[in-house]
Tab-separated table of C-alpha atoms in Angstrom:
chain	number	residue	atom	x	y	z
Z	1	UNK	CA	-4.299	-11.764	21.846
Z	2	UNK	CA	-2.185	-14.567	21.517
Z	3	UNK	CA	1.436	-14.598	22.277
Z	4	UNK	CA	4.174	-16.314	20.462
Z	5	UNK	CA	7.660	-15.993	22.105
Z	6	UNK	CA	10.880	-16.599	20.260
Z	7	UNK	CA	14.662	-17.372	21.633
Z	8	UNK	CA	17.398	-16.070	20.875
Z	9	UNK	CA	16.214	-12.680	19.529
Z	10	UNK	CA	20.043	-12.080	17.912
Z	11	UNK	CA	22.550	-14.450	17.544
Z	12	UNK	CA	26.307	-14.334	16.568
Z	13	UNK	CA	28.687	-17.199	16.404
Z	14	UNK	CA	31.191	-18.674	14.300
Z	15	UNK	CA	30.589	-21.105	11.097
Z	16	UNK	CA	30.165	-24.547	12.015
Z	17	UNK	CA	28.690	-23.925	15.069
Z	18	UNK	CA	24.703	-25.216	15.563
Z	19	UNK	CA	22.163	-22.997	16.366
Z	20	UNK	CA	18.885	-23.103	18.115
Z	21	UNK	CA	16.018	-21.862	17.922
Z	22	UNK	CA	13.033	-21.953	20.153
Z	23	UNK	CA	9.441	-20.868	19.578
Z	24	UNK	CA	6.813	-20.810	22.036
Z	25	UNK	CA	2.585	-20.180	22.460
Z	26	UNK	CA	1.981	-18.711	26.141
Z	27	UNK	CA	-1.941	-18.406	25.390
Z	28	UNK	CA	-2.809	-21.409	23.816
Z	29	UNK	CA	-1.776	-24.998	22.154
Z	30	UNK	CA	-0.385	-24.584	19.049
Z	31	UNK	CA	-1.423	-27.240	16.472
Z	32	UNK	CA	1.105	-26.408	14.064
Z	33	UNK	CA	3.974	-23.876	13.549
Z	34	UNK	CA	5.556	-22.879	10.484
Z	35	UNK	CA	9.223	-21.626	10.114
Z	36	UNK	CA	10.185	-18.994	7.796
Z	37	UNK	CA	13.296	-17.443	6.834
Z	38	UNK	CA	13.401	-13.890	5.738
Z	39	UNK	CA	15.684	-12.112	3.428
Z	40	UNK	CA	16.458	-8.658	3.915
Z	41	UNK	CA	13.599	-6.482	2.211
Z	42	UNK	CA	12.198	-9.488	0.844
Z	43	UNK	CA	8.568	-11.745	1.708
Z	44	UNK	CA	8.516	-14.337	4.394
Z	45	UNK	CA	9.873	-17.923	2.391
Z	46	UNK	CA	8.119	-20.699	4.283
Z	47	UNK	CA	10.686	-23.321	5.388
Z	48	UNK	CA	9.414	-26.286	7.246
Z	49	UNK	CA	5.285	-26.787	8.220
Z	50	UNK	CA	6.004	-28.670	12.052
Z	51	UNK	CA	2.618	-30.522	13.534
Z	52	UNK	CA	3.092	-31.930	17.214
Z	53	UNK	CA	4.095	-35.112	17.782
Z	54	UNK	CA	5.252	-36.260	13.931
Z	55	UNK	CA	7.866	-34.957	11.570
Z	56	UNK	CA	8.062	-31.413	9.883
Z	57	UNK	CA	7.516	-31.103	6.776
Z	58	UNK	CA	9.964	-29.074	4.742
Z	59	UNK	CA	9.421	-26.735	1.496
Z	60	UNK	CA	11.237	-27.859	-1.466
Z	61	UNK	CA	15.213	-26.924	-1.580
Z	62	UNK	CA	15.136	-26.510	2.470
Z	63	UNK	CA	17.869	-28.867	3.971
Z	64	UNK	CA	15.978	-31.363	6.221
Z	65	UNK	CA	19.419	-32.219	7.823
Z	66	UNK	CA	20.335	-28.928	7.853
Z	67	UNK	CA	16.972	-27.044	9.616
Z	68	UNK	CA	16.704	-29.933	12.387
Z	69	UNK	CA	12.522	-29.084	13.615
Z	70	UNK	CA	11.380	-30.275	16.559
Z	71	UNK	CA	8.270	-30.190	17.793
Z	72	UNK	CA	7.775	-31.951	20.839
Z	73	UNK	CA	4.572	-30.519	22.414
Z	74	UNK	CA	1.908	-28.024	21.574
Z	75	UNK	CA	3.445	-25.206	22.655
Z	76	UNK	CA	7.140	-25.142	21.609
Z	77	UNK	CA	8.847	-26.033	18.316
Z	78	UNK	CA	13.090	-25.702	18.246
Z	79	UNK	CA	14.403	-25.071	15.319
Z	80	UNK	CA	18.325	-26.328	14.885
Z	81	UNK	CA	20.544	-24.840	12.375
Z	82	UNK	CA	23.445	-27.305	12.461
Z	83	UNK	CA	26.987	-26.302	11.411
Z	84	UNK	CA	25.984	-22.610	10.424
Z	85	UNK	CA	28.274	-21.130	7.393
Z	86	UNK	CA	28.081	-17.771	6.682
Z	87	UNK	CA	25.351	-18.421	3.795
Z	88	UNK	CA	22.597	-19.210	6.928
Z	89	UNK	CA	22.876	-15.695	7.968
Z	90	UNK	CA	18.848	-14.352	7.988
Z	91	UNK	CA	16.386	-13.263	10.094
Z	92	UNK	CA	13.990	-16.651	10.930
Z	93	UNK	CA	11.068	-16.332	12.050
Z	94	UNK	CA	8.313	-18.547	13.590
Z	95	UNK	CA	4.447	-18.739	13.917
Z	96	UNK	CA	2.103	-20.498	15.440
Z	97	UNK	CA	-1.629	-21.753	14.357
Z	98	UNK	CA	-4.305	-23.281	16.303
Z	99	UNK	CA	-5.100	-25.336	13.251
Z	100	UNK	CA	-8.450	-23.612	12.324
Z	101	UNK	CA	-8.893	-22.811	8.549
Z	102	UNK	CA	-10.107	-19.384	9.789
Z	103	UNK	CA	-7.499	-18.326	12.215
Z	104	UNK	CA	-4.578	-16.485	11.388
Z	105	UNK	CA	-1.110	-17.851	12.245
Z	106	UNK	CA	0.995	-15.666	15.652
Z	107	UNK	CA	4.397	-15.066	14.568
Z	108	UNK	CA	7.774	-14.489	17.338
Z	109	UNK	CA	9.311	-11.389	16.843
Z	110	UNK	CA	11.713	-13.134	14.572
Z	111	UNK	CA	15.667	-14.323	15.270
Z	112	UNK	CA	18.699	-12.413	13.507
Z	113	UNK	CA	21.240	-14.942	13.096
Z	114	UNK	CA	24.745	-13.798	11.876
Z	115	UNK	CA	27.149	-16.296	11.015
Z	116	UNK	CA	31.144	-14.869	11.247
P	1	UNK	CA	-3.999	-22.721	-7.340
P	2	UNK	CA	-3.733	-19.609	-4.441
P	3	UNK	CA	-1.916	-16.847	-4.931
P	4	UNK	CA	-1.667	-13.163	-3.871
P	5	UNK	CA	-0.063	-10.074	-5.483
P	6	UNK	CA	0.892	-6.926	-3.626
P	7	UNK	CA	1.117	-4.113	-6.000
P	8	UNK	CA	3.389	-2.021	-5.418
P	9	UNK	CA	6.667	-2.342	-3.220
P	10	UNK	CA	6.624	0.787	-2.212
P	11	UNK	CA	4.560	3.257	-1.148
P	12	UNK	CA	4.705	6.652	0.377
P	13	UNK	CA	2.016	8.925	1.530
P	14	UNK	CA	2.603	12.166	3.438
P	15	UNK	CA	1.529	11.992	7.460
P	16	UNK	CA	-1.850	12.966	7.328
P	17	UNK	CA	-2.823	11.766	4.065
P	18	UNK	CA	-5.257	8.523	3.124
P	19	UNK	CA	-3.098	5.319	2.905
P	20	UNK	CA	-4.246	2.969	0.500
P	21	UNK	CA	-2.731	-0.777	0.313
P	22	UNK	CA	-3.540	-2.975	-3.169
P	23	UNK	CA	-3.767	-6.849	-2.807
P	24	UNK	CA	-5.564	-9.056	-4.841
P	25	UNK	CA	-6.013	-12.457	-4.634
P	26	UNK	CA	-6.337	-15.576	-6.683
P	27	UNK	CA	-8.327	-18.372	-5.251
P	28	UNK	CA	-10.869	-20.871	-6.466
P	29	UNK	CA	-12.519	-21.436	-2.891
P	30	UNK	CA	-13.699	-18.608	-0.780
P	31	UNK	CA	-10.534	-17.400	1.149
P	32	UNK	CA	-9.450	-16.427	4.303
P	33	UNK	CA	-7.753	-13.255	3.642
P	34	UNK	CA	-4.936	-11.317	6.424
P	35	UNK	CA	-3.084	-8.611	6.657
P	36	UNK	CA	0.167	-8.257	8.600
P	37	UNK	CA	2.854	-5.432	9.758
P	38	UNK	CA	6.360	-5.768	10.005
P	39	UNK	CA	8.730	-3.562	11.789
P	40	UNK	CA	12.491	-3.231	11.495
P	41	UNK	CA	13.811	-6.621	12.908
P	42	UNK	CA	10.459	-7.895	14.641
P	43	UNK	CA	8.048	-10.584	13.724
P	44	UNK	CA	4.567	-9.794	11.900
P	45	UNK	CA	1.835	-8.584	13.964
P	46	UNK	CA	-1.899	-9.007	12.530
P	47	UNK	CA	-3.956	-5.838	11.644
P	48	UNK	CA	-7.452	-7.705	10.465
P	49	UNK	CA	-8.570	-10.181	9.033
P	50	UNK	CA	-11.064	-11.684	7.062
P	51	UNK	CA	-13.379	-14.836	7.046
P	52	UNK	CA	-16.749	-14.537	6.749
P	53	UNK	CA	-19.661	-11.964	7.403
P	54	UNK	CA	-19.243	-8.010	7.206
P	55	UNK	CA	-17.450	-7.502	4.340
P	56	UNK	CA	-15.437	-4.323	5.678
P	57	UNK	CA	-13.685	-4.898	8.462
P	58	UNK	CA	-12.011	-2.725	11.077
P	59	UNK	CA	-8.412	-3.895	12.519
P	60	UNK	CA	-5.751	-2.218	15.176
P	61	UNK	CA	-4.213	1.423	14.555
P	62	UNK	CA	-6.852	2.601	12.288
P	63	UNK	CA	-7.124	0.321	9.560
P	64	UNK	CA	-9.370	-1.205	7.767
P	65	UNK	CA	-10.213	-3.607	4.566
P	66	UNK	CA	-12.547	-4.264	2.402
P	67	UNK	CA	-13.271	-8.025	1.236
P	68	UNK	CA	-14.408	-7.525	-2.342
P	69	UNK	CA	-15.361	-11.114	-4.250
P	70	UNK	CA	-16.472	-9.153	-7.735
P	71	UNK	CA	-12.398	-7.582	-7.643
P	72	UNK	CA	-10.757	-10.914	-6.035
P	73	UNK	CA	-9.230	-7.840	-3.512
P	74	UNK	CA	-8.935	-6.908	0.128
P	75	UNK	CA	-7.034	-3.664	0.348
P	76	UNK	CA	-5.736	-2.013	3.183
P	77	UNK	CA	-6.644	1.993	4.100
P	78	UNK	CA	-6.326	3.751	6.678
P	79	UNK	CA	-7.654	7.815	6.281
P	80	UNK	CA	-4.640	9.378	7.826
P	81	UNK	CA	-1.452	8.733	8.030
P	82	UNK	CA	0.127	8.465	10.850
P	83	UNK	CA	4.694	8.574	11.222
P	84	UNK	CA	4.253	5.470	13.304
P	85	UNK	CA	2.544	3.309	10.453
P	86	UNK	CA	5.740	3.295	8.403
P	87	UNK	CA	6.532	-0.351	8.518
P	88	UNK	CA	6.263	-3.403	5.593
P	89	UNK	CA	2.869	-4.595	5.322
P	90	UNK	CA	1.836	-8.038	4.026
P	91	UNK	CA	-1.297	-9.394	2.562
P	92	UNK	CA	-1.948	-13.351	2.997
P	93	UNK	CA	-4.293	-15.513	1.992
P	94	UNK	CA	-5.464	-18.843	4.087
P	95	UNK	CA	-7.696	-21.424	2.223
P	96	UNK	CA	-7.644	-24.852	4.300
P	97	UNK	CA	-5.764	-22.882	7.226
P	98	UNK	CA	-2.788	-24.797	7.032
P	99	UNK	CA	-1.183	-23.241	3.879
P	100	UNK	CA	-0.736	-19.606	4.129
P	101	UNK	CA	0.248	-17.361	1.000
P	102	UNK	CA	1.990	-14.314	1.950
P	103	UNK	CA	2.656	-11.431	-0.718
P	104	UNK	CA	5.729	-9.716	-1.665
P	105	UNK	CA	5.340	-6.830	1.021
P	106	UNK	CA	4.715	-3.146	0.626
P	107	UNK	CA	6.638	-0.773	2.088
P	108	UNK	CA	5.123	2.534	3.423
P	109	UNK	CA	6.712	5.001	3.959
P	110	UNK	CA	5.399	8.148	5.849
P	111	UNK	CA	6.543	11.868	5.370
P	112	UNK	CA	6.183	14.156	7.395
């Protein structure tokens, strides 16, 4: 099946430090890739939507300046938290989709990012 | 608009027993309909899924949904319980294939 890899699995630094994020396809070229953020016991909230080659597009309330997305080819998208407070603590997680209305999206095994 | 609702945020079934997984949908094109599981601190890994064809359909570990267009549902069962299967499990729902919808999550819990 296809393989999505995502780096850093944990991460702990102080606040104002930036942070990032970087989700790969192994198997195949990823159209798009979608970031979520994940709140302990809590549904997947969708972020940014990040197509190769233009500019992500983010979810209402989602800091543009503050989730930098890059997606520079079809198989990796970076996600940058810049100066991380405390409140940025979550567990993020990406995915990838071939861009097929009928194929599901391939998520990483997510990032836990803890902000002292 | 698309939607999907999970009902239920927990559920608990004892190792053995049928486990049985409500989501319904709302959608006014024929969906594509998913369902994911989450384990403690790891991403979501796809069971099924459903787009077009046999409306029961057979996933990983066991489980299996049925698509049903009459009940707007596609729950999730699986005839015994197993201790690894406790996990969150989420329903989704894809129409163009660019938006997904995820539910709230279930949470099953498996005793032993």
């Amino acid at each position: 099946g296809a393989v999505v890899s995502q780096h850093p699995s944990r991460v702990i630094c102080k606040s104002g430090t930036s942070v990032k994020i970087e989700c790969r396809s192994l198997d195949f070229q990823a159209t798009t890739m979608f970031w979520y953020r994940q709140f302990p016991k809590q549904s997947l909230m969708l972020m940014a939507t990040s197509n190769e080659g233009s500019k992500a597009t983010y979810e209402q309330g989602v800091e543009k300046d503050k989730f930098l997305i890059n997606h520079a080819s079809l198989t990796l998208s970076t996600l940058t938290v810049t100066s991380a407070h405390p409140e940025d603590s979550s567990f993020y997680i990406c995915s990838a989709f071939l861009g097929q209305g009928n194929q599901p999206q391939h998520f990483g095994d997510g990032t836990r990012l803890s902000i002292l | 608009a698309q939607s999907v609702t999970q009902l239920g945020s927990h559920v608990s079934v004892s190792e053995g027993a049928l486990v049985l997984l409500r989501c319904n949908y709302s959608s006014s094109v024929p969906p594509y309909l998913f369902w994911y599981v989450q384990y403690p601190n790891q991403g979501l890994q796809l069971l099924l899924k459903y787009t077009t064809g046999a409306t029961l359909v057979k996933g990983i570990n066991g489980f299996e949904a049925e698509f049903k267009k009459s009940e707007t549902s596609f729950h999730l069962t699986k005839p015994s319980a197993h201790m690894s299967d406790a996990a969150e499990y989420f329903c989704a729902v894809s129409i163009t294939g660019n938006q997904f919808y995820f539910g709230t999550g279930t949470s099953l819990t498996v005793i032993p």
